[in-house]
mmCIF file of C-alpha atoms in Angstrom:
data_model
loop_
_atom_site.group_PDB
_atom_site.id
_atom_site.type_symbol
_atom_site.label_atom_id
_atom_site.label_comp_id
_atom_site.label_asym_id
_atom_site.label_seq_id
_atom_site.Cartn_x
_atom_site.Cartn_y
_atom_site.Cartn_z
ATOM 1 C CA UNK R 866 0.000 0.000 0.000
ATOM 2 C CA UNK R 867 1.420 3.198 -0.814
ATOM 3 C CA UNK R 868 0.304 6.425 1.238
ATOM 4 C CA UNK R 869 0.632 10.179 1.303
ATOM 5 C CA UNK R 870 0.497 11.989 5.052
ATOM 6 C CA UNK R 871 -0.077 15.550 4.410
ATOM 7 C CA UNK R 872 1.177 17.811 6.958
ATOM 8 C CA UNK R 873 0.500 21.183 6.886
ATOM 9 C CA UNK R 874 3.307 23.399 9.038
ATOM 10 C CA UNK R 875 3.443 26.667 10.307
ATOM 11 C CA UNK R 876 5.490 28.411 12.860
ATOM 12 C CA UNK R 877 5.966 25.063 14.846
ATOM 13 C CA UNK R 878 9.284 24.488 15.209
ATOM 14 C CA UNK R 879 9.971 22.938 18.487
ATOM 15 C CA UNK R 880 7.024 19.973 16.967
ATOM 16 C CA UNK R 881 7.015 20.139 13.901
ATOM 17 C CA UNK R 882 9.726 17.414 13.441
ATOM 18 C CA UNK R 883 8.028 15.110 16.229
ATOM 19 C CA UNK R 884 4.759 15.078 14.005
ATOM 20 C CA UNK R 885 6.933 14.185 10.657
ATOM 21 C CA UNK R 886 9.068 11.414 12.492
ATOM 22 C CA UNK R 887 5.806 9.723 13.520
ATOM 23 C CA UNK R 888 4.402 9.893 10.167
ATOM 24 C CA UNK R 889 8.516 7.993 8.811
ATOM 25 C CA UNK R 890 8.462 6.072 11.838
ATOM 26 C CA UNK R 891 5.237 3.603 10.301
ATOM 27 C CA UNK R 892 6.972 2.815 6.868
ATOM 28 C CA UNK R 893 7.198 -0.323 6.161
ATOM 29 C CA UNK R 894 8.116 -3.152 3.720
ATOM 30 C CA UNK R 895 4.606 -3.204 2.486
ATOM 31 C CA UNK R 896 3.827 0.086 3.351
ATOM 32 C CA UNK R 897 5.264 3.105 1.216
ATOM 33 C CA UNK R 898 4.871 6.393 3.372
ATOM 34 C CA UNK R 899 4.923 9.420 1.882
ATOM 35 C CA UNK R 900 5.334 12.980 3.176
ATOM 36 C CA UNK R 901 4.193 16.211 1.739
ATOM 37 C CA UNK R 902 4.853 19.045 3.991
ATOM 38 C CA UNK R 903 3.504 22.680 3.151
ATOM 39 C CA UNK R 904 5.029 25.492 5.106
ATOM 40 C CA UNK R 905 3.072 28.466 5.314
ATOM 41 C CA UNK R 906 5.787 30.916 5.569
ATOM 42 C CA UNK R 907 7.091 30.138 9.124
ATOM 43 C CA UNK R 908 9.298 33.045 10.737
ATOM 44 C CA UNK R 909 10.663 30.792 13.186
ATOM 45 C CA UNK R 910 12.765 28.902 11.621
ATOM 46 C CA UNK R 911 11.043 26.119 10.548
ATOM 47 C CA UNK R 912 11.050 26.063 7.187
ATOM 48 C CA UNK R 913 15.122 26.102 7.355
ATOM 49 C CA UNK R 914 14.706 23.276 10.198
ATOM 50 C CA UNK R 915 12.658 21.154 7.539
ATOM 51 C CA UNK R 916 14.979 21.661 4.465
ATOM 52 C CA UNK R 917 17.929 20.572 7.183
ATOM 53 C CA UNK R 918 16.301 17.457 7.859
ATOM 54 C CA UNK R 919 14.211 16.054 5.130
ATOM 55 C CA UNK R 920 15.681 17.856 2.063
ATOM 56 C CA UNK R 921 17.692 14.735 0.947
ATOM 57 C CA UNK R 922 14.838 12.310 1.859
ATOM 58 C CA UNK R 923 13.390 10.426 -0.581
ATOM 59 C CA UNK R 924 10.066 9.705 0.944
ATOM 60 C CA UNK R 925 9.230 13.445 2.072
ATOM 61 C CA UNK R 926 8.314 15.942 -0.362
ATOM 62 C CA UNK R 927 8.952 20.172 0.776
ATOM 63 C CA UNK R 928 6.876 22.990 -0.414
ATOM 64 C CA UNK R 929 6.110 26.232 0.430
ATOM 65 C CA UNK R 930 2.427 27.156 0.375
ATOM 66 C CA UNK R 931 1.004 29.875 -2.372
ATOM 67 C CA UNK R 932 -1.165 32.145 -2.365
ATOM 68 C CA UNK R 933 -4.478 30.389 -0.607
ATOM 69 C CA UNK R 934 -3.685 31.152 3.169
ATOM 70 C CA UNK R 935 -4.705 29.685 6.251
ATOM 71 C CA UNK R 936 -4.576 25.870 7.491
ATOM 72 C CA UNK R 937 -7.499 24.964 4.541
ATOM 73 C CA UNK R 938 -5.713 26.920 1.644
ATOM 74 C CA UNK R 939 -2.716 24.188 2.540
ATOM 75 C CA UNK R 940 -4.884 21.554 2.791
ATOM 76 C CA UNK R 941 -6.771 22.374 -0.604
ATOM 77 C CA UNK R 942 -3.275 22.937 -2.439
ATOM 78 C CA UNK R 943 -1.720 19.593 -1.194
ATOM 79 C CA UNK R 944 -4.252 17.208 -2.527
ATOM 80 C CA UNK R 945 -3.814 17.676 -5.946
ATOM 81 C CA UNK R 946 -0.032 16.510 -5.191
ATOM 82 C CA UNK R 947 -0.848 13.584 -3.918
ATOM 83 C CA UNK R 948 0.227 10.363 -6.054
ATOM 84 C CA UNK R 949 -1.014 7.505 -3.911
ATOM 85 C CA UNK R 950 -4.206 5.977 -3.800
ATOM 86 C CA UNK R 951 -4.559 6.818 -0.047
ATOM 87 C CA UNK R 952 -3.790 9.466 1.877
ATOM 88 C CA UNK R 953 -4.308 11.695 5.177
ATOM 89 C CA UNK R 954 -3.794 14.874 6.783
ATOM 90 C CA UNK R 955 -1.605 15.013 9.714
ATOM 91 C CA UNK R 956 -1.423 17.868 11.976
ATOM 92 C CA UNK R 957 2.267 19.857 13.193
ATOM 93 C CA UNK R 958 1.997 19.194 16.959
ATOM 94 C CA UNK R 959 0.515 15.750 16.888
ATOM 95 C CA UNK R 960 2.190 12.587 17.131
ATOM 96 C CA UNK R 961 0.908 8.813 15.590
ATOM 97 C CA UNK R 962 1.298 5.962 17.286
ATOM 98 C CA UNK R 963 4.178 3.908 15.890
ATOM 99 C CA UNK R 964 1.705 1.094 15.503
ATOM 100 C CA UNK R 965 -0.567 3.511 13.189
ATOM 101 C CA UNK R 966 0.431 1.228 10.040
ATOM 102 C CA UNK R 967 -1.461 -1.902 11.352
ATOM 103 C CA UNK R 968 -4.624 -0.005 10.439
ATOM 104 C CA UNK R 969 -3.789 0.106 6.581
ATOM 105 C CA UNK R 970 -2.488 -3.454 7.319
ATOM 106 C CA UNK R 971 -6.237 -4.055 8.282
ATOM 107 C CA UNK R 972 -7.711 -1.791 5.465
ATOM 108 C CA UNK R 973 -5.696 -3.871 2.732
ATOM 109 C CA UNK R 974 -6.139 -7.144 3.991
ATOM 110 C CA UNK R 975 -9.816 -6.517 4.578
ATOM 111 C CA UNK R 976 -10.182 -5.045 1.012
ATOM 112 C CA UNK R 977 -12.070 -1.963 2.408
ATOM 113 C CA UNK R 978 -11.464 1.311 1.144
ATOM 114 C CA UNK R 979 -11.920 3.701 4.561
ATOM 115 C CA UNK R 980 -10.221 2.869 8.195
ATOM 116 C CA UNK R 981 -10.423 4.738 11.732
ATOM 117 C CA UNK R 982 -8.437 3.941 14.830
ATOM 118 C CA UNK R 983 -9.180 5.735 18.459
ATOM 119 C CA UNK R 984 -7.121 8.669 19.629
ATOM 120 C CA UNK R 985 -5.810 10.232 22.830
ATOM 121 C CA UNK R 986 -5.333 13.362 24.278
ATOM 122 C CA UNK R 987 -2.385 14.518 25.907
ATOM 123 C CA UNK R 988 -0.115 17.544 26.933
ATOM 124 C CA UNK R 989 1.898 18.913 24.078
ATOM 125 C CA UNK R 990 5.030 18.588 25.913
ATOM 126 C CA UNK R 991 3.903 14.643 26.638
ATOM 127 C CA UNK R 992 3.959 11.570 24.805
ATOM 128 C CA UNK R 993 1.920 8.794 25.282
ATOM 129 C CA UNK R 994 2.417 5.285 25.868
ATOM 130 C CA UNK R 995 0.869 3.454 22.383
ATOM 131 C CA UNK R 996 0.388 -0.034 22.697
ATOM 132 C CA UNK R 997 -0.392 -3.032 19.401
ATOM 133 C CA UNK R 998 -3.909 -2.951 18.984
ATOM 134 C CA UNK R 999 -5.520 -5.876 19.737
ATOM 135 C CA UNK R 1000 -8.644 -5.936 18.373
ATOM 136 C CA UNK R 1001 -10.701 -4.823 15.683
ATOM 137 C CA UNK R 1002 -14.298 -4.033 14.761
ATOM 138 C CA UNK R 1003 -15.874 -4.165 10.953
ATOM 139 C CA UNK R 1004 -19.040 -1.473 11.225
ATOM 140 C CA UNK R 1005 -20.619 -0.771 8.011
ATOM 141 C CA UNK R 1006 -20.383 2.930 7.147
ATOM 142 C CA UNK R 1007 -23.745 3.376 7.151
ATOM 143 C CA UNK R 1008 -24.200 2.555 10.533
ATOM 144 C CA UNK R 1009 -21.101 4.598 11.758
ATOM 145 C CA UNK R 1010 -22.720 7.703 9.434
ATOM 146 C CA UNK R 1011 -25.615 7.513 12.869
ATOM 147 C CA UNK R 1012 -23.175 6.923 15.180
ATOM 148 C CA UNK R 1013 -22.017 10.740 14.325
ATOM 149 C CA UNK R 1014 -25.354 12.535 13.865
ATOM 150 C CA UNK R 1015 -24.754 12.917 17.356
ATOM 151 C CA UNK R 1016 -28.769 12.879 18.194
ATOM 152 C CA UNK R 1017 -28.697 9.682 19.121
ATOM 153 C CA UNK R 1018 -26.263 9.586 22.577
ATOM 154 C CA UNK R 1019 -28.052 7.228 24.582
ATOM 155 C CA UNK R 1020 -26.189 4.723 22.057
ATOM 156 C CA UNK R 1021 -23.684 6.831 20.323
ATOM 157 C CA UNK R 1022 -19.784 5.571 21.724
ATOM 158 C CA UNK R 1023 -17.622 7.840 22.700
ATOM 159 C CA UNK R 1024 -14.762 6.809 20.621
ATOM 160 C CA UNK R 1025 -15.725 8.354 17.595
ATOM 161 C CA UNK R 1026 -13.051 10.713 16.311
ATOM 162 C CA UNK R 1027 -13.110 13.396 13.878
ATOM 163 C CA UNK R 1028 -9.342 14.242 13.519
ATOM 164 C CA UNK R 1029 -8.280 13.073 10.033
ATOM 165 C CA UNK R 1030 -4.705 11.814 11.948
ATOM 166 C CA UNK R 1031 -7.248 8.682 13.259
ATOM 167 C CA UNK R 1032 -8.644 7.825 9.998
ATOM 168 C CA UNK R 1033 -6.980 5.884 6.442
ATOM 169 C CA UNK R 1034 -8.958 7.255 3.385
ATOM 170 C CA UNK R 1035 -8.717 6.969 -0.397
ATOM 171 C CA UNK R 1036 -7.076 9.864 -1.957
ATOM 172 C CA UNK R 1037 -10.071 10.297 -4.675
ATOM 173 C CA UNK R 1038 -12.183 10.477 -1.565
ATOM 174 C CA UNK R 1039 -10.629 13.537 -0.248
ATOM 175 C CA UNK R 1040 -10.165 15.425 -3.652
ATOM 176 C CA UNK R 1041 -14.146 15.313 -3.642
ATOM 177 C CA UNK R 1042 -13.733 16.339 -0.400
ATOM 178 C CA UNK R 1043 -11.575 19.432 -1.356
ATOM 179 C CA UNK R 1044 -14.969 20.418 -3.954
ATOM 180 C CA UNK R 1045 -17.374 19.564 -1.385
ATOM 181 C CA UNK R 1046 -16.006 22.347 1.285
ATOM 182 C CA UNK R 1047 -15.277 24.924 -1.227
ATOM 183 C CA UNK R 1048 -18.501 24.537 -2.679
ATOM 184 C CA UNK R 1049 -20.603 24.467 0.089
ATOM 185 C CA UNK R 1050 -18.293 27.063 2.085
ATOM 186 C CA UNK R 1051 -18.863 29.530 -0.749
ATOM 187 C CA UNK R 1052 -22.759 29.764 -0.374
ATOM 188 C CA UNK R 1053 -22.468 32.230 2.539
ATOM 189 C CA UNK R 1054 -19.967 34.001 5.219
ATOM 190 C CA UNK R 1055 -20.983 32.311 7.823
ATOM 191 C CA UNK R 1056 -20.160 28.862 6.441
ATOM 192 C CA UNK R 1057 -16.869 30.513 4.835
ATOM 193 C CA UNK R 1058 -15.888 32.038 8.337
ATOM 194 C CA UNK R 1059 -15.851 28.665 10.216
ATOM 195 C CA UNK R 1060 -14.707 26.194 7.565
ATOM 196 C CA UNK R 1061 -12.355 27.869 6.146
ATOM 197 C CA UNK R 1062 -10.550 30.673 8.000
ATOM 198 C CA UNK R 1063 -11.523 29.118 11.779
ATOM 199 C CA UNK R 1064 -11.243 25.260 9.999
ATOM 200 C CA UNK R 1065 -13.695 24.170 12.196
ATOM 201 C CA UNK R 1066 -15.915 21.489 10.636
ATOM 202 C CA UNK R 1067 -13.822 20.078 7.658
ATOM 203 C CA UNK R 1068 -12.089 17.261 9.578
ATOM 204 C CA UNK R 1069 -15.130 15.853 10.352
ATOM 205 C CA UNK R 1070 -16.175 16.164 7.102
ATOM 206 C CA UNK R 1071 -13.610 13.890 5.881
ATOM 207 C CA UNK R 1072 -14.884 11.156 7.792
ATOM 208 C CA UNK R 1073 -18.597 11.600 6.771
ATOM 209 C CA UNK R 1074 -17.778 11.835 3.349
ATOM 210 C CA UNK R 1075 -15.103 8.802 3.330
ATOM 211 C CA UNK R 1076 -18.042 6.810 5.244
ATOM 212 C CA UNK R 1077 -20.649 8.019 2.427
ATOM 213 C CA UNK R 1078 -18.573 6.745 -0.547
ATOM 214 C CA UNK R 1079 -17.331 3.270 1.283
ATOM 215 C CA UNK R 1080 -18.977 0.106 0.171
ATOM 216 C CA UNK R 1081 -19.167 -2.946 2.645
ATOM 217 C CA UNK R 1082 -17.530 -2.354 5.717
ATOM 218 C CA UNK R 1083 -14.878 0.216 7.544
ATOM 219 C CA UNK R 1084 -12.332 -1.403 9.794
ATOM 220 C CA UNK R 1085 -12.145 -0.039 13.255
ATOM 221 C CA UNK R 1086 -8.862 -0.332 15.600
ATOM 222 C CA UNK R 1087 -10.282 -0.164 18.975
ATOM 223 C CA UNK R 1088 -6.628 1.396 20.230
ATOM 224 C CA UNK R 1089 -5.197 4.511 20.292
ATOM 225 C CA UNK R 1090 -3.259 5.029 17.147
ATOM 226 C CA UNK R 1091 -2.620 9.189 17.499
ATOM 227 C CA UNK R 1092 -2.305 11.466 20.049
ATOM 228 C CA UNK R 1093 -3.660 15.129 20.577
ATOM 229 C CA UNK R 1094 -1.782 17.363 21.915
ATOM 230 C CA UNK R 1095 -2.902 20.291 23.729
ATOM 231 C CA UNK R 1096 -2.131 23.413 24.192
ATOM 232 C CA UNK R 1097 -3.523 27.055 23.824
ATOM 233 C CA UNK R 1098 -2.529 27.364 19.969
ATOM 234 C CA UNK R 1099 -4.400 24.271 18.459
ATOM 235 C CA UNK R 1100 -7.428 24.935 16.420
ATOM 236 C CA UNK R 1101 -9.595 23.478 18.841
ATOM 237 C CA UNK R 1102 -7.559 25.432 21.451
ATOM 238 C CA UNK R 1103 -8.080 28.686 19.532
ATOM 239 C CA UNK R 1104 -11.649 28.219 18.653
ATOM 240 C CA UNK R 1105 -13.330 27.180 22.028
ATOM 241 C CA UNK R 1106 -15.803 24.348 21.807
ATOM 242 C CA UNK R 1107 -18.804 26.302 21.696
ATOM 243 C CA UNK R 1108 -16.793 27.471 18.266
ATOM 244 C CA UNK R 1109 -16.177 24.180 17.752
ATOM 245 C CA UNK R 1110 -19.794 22.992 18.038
ATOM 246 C CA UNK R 1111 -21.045 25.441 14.827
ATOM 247 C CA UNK R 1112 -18.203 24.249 12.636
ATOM 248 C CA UNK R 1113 -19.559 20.301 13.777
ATOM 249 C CA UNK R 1114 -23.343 20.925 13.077
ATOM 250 C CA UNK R 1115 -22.441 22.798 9.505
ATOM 251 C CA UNK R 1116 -20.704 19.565 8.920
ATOM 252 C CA UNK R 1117 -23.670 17.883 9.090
ATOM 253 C CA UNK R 1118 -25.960 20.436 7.665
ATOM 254 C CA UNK R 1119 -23.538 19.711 4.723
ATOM 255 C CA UNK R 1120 -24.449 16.071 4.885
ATOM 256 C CA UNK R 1121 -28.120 16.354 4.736
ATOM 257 C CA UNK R 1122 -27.966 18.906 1.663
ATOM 258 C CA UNK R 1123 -25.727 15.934 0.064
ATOM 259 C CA UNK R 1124 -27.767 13.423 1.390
ATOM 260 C CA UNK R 1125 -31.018 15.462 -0.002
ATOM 261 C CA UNK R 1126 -28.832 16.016 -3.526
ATOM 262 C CA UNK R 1127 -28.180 12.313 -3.558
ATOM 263 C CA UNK R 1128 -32.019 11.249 -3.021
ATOM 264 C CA UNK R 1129 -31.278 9.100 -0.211
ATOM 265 C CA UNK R 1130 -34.217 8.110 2.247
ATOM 266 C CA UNK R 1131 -32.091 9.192 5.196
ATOM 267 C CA UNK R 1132 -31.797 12.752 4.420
ATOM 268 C CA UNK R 1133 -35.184 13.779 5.836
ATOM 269 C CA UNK R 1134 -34.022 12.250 9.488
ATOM 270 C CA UNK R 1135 -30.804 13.857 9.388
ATOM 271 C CA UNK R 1136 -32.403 17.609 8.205
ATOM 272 C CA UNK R 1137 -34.483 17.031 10.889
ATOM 273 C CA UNK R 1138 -32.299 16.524 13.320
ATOM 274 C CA UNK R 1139 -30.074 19.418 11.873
ATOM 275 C CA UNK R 1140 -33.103 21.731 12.176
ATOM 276 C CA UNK R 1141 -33.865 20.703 15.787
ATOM 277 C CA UNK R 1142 -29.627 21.079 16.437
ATOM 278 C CA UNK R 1143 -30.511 24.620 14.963
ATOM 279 C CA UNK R 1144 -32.952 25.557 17.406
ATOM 280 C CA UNK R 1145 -30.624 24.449 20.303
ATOM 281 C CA UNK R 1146 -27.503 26.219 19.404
ATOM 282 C CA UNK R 1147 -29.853 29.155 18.970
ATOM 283 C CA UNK R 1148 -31.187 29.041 22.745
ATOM 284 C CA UNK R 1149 -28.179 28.365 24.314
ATOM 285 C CA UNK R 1150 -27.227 31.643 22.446
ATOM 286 C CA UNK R 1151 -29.522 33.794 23.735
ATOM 287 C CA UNK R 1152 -29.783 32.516 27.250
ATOM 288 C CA UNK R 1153 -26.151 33.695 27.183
ATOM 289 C CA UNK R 1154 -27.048 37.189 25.341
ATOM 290 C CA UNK R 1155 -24.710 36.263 22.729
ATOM 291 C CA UNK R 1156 -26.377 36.666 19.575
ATOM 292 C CA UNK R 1157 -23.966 36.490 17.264
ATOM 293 C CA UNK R 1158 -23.990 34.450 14.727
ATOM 294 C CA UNK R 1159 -27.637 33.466 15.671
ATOM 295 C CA UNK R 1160 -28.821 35.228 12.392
ATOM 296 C CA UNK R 1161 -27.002 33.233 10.469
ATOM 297 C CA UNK R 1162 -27.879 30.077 12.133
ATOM 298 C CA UNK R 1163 -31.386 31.212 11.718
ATOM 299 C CA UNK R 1164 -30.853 31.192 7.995
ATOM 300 C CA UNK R 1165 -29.282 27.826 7.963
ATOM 301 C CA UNK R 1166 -32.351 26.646 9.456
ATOM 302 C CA UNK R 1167 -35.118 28.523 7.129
ATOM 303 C CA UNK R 1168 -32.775 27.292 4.354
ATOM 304 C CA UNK R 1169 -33.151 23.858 5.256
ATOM 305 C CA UNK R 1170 -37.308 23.782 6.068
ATOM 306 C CA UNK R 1171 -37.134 25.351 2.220
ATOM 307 C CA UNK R 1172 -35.195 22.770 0.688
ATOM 308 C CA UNK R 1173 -37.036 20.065 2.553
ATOM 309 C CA UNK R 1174 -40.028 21.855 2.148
ATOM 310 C CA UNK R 1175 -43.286 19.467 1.953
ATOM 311 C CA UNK R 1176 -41.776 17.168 4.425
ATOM 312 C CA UNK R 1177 -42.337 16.369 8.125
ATOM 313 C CA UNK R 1178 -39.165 17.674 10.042
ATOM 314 C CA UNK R 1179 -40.662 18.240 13.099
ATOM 315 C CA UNK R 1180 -41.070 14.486 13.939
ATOM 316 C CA UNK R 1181 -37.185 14.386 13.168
ATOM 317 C CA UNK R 1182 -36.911 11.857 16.214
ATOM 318 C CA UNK R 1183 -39.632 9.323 14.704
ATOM 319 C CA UNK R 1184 -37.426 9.842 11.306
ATOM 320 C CA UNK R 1185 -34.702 8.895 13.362
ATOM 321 C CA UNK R 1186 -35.962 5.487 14.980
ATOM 322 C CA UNK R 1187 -37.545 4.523 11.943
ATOM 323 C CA UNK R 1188 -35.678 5.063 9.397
ATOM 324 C CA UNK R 1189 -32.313 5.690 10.633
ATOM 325 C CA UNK R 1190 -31.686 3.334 13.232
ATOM 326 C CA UNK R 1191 -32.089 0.083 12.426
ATOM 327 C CA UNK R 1192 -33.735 -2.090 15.829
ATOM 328 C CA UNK R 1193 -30.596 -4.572 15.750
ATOM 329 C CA UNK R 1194 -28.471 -1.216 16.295
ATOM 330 C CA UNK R 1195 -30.103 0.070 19.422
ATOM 331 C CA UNK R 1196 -28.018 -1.067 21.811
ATOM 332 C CA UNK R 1197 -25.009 0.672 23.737
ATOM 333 C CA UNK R 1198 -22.178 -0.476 21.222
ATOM 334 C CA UNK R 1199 -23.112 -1.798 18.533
ATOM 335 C CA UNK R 1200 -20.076 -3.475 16.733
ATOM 336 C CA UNK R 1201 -19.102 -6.827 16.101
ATOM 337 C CA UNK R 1202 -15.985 -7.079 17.300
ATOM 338 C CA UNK R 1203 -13.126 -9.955 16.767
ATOM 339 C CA UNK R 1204 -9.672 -10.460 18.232
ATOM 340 C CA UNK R 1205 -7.208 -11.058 15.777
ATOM 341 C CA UNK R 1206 -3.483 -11.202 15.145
ATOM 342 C CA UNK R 1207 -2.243 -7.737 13.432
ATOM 343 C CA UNK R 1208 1.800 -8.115 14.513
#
């Protein structure tokens, strides 16, 4: 299997070189890593640092970024470079698990075309203890797709992740990607503010997308295979998580205009659900007295009662049970899970 990690860099110098190493570190005999590295201008150093290290390796590839700024303008110009079949982002102060290659083992052997492993948080200045994962679980992407409308928590797991450092997807998967966010970012400001410039929302769209397009089943590491680190400068850092929670519910505002585009009987449960989401984010708003950007969630939500228009949203929950979660799924984890030999 040959991959491409795409690591976008900025001003990160005392990490930056932890993050690449982990990405080297997993190459294998049957696994051909690959490392494109954008540098958006750094002033610290770190472009020099990179060129020091990596300039006369073979597997990494160095480029500075043009003219489309920002963590998303890297992102966008990167996948176009990208000459493997799979391929996926890795971020400048995180770190994967030297074990992260068992999961494209699993993805290969399996013949599936989309993978996920768990993550773990930890202090930026920490690393943390990976261990072989053990044991897998095949979900079919369907069922995974409800596990992350995030209505349905009294079943929902709490290992989902949304960082695109968990998560083996096929490169074609991510250039539609790459459309869908600049396409659906462009119909107003509001969705342009937080999924481009705050980049809040786009790495979970990688996963709903990648689950939309798989066929069969998705192979599921139950192990950490990345760390998070934390500190005041991430994205999720930066943006707060009630920041965080708009760029997660335009995520999946995006999937039930696909999911409506696409005809799919399970785009009326999730516009309901994004509707009712709506209404939420807009009380918790003004309980606070912070009404900003409730306009523009309020036009998210007339938007989507207009393109659903004729249909029963406000029974989103009976959409939900009935046609969106299956009886066989309601149950606290629902996976089939086997132990099986990935040294």
């Amino acid at each position: 299997m040959d991959l491409t990690f795409i690591l976008p860099v900025r001003n990160r110098r005392q990490w930056m070189r932890r993050a690449a190493d982990s990405c080297l570190q997993n190459h294998q005999p049957c696994f051909n890593v690959q490392l494109l590295i954008l540098d958006g201008h750094s002033t610290d150093g770190t472009w020099e640092e990179l060129v020091a290290a990596y300039g006369t390796d073979c597997r990494v590839k160095l480029l500075r970024q043009g003219t489309e700024a920002g963590f998303m303008g890297a992102c966008f110009q990167a996948i176009p470079l990208v000459g493997t079949p799979w391929a996926t982002f890795m971020y400048d102060d995180d770190v994967l698990s030297p074990y992260w290659h068992l999961l494209a083992r699993r993805v290969e052997l399996s013949g599936m075309s989309f993978g996920m492993g768990l993550g773990v948080k930890s202090p930026v200045n920490k690393l943390s203890n990976f261990r072989a994962p053990q044991k897998w679980v095949r979900i079919a992407p369907s069922d995974l797709l409800r596990g992350y409308s995030d209505a349905a928590k009294w079943w929902r797991p709490d290992w989902l992740p949304v960082s695109p450092i968990c998560c083996l997807t096929q490169t074609e998967f991510l250039r539609e990607w790459a459309n869908a966010v600049r396409i659906f970012s462009a119909q107003n400001q509001f969705r342009q503010e937080y999924l481009i410039r705050r980049a809040a929302g786009p790495d979970l769209m990688v996963y709903l997308l990648s689950l939309l397009r798989s066929q069969g089943h998705v192979a599921v590491l139950r192990a950490p295979i990345a760390q998070f680190s934390e500190h005041d400068e991430t994205i999720s850092g930066s943006s707060g998580e009630d920041e965080l929670a708009l760029g997660y519910w335009l995520a999946r505002v995006w999937l039930a205009h696909q999911l409506k585009r696409e005809a799919r009987p399970e785009a009326t449960a999730w516009a309901g659900w994004a509707c009712h989401r709506a209404l939420l984010l807009l009380r918790d708003r003004w309980k606070l007295g912070r009404f900003h950007p409730s306009l523009a969630i309020l036009r998210e939500f007339m938007l989507m009662r207009s393109l659903f228009q004729g249909e029963e949203l406000n029974s989103w929950r009976a959409h939900f049970l009935k046609r969106f979660i299956p009886r066989s799924m309601r149950i606290p984890e629902p996976v089939r899970a086997e132990t099986v030999d990935l040294s």
